Coordinates of C-alpha atoms in Angstrom, one line a residue:
M1 CA 129.8 18.5 48.1
S2 CA 133.1 18.2 46.4
I3 CA 133.5 20.1 43.1
I4 CA 135.6 17.4 41.8
Q5 CA 134.5 13.7 41.3
R6 CA 136.6 10.7 40.3
A7 CA 135.8 9.7 36.7
S8 CA 135.3 6.2 35.5
A9 CA 135.2 4.5 32.1
A10 CA 131.5 5.7 31.9
D11 CA 132.6 9.3 31.9
I12 CA 134.9 9.0 28.9
P13 CA 132.4 10.5 26.4
T14 CA 131.9 13.4 28.6
I15 CA 135.6 14.0 29.1
R16 CA 136.3 13.6 25.3
E17 CA 133.5 16.3 24.6
L18 CA 134.9 18.7 27.2
A19 CA 138.5 18.1 25.8
H20 CA 137.3 19.0 22.2
C21 CA 135.2 22.1 23.4
I22 CA 138.0 23.5 25.6
W23 CA 140.8 22.8 23.2
W24 CA 139.2 24.4 20.2
A25 CA 138.4 27.5 22.3
H26 CA 141.8 27.9 23.7
Y27 CA 144.5 26.4 21.6
P28 CA 144.2 27.8 18.1
E29 CA 146.1 30.9 19.2
I30 CA 149.0 28.7 20.6
I31 CA 149.4 25.8 18.3
S32 CA 148.3 24.9 14.7
T33 CA 145.0 23.4 13.9
E34 CA 146.8 20.2 12.6
Q35 CA 148.5 19.8 16.0
I36 CA 145.3 20.3 17.9
E37 CA 143.5 17.6 15.8
Y38 CA 146.5 15.2 16.2
M39 CA 146.8 15.8 20.0
L40 CA 143.1 15.3 20.5
G41 CA 143.3 12.0 18.6
L42 CA 146.4 11.0 20.5
M43 CA 145.3 11.8 24.1
Y44 CA 141.6 12.0 24.0
S45 CA 140.4 9.0 21.9
E46 CA 138.2 6.5 23.7
E47 CA 141.1 4.1 23.6
A48 CA 143.7 6.5 24.9
L49 CA 141.5 7.6 27.9
T50 CA 140.8 4.0 28.7
R51 CA 144.4 3.3 28.7
Q52 CA 145.2 6.2 30.9
L53 CA 142.6 5.2 33.5
Q54 CA 143.1 1.4 33.5
Q55 CA 146.8 1.0 32.6
E56 CA 148.8 4.2 33.1
G57 CA 147.6 4.9 36.6
H58 CA 145.9 8.3 35.8
Q59 CA 143.2 9.4 38.1
I60 CA 140.7 11.6 36.1
W61 CA 138.6 13.9 37.9
L62 CA 135.5 15.7 36.4
V63 CA 134.9 19.2 37.6
N64 CA 131.2 20.2 38.1
A65 CA 129.6 23.5 38.5
E66 CA 126.1 23.4 39.6
S67 CA 125.9 19.7 38.8
I68 CA 127.2 20.4 35.1
P69 CA 130.5 19.0 33.9
V70 CA 132.7 22.1 33.1
G71 CA 136.1 20.6 33.1
F72 CA 138.5 17.7 34.2
L73 CA 141.9 17.0 35.4
S74 CA 144.2 14.0 35.4
V75 CA 146.7 13.1 38.1
S76 CA 149.2 10.3 38.8
E77 CA 151.6 9.4 41.4
T78 CA 155.2 9.3 40.1
A79 CA 156.9 8.3 43.6
E80 CA 155.8 8.5 47.1
G81 CA 154.4 12.0 47.6
Q82 CA 155.3 13.1 44.2
Y83 CA 152.6 13.6 41.6
F84 CA 152.1 14.8 38.1
L85 CA 149.2 16.7 36.7
H86 CA 148.8 15.6 33.3
K87 CA 145.6 17.6 32.5
F88 CA 143.7 20.6 34.0
Y89 CA 141.1 22.1 31.9
L90 CA 138.1 24.2 32.6
E91 CA 135.6 25.7 30.0
A92 CA 136.5 29.4 29.4
S93 CA 133.2 30.6 30.8
T94 CA 134.3 29.3 34.2
Q95 CA 137.7 30.6 34.4
G96 CA 138.8 33.8 36.3
K97 CA 136.1 33.1 39.1
G98 CA 138.2 31.3 41.7
L99 CA 137.1 27.8 40.5
G100 CA 140.7 26.8 39.5
T101 CA 142.0 27.7 42.8
A102 CA 139.2 25.9 44.5
I103 CA 140.0 22.8 42.5
F104 CA 143.6 23.0 43.3
N105 CA 142.8 23.2 47.0
E106 CA 140.5 20.1 46.6
L107 CA 143.3 18.3 44.9
Q108 CA 145.5 18.8 48.0
T109 CA 142.7 17.4 50.2
Q110 CA 142.2 14.3 47.9
Y111 CA 145.9 13.7 47.9
P112 CA 147.1 14.6 51.4
D113 CA 150.5 13.0 51.1
M114 CA 151.4 15.1 48.0
R115 CA 154.6 17.0 48.7
T116 CA 155.4 17.9 45.1
L117 CA 153.3 18.4 41.9
R118 CA 154.7 18.7 38.4
L119 CA 153.1 19.7 35.2
N120 CA 153.9 20.5 31.7
V121 CA 152.4 23.6 30.0
N122 CA 153.0 25.0 26.5
R123 CA 155.5 27.9 26.8
Q124 CA 153.1 30.1 24.8
N125 CA 150.1 29.4 27.1
F126 CA 150.7 32.5 29.1
K127 CA 147.2 32.5 30.8
S128 CA 147.8 29.1 32.3
I129 CA 151.3 29.9 33.1
N130 CA 150.2 32.9 35.1
F131 CA 147.6 30.9 36.8
Y132 CA 150.1 28.3 37.9
F133 CA 152.3 30.9 39.2
K134 CA 149.4 32.3 41.3
L135 CA 149.1 28.8 42.8
G136 CA 152.9 28.7 43.8
F137 CA 154.3 26.8 40.9
C138 CA 157.7 27.7 39.6
I139 CA 159.3 26.9 36.3
E140 CA 161.7 24.0 36.8
K141 CA 162.9 23.5 33.2
C142 CA 162.0 23.8 29.4
V143 CA 161.1 20.5 27.9
D144 CA 160.6 19.8 24.2
I145 CA 158.7 16.5 23.7
P146 CA 158.3 15.0 20.2
I147 CA 154.8 13.5 20.0
G148 CA 154.9 12.0 16.4
Q149 CA 153.9 13.2 13.1
G150 CA 156.6 15.8 13.2
F151 CA 154.9 17.7 16.2
V152 CA 156.7 18.8 19.2
M153 CA 155.4 20.0 22.6
D154 CA 157.4 23.1 23.5
D155 CA 156.7 23.2 27.2
F156 CA 157.7 24.4 30.6
Q157 CA 157.9 21.8 33.4
M158 CA 156.5 23.6 36.5
L159 CA 156.9 22.3 40.0
W160 CA 154.9 23.0 43.2
H161 CA 156.1 22.3 46.7
K162 CA 153.8 21.8 49.6
K163 CA 154.4 24.5 52.2

């Protein structure tokens, strides 16, 4: 049985709940409370998730451990064989046990034509950056992305190449 399953509009409440739990556990040491609240509203409202699924070409996957949702990821194809990983979140209790690596391997199975994968990660999110290094990603460039309300995402864009 796969550890990731394609999400549908019916899964949006679960994704929203996971996002709120994971973000509030992880991001207060990295970004302000105000920015967390703003970004959760911007990217994880029912309307935003529906738009991502139905109009923006995102494929959202739920991560299950023992049949319980513990995370999610979102991927879109930007060009033939080139993909962008918009989201990759796991509950803290599941991290450090090989699940993230297993998910990444499963992702490669789900997208056999994937030659490159890019993602953005906050430059202060050292735990995630180190995880991506372990998977074979490298830092491609720094990006500062204004997201509204005076907030900016200070990110690294990271790149993975299929070997």
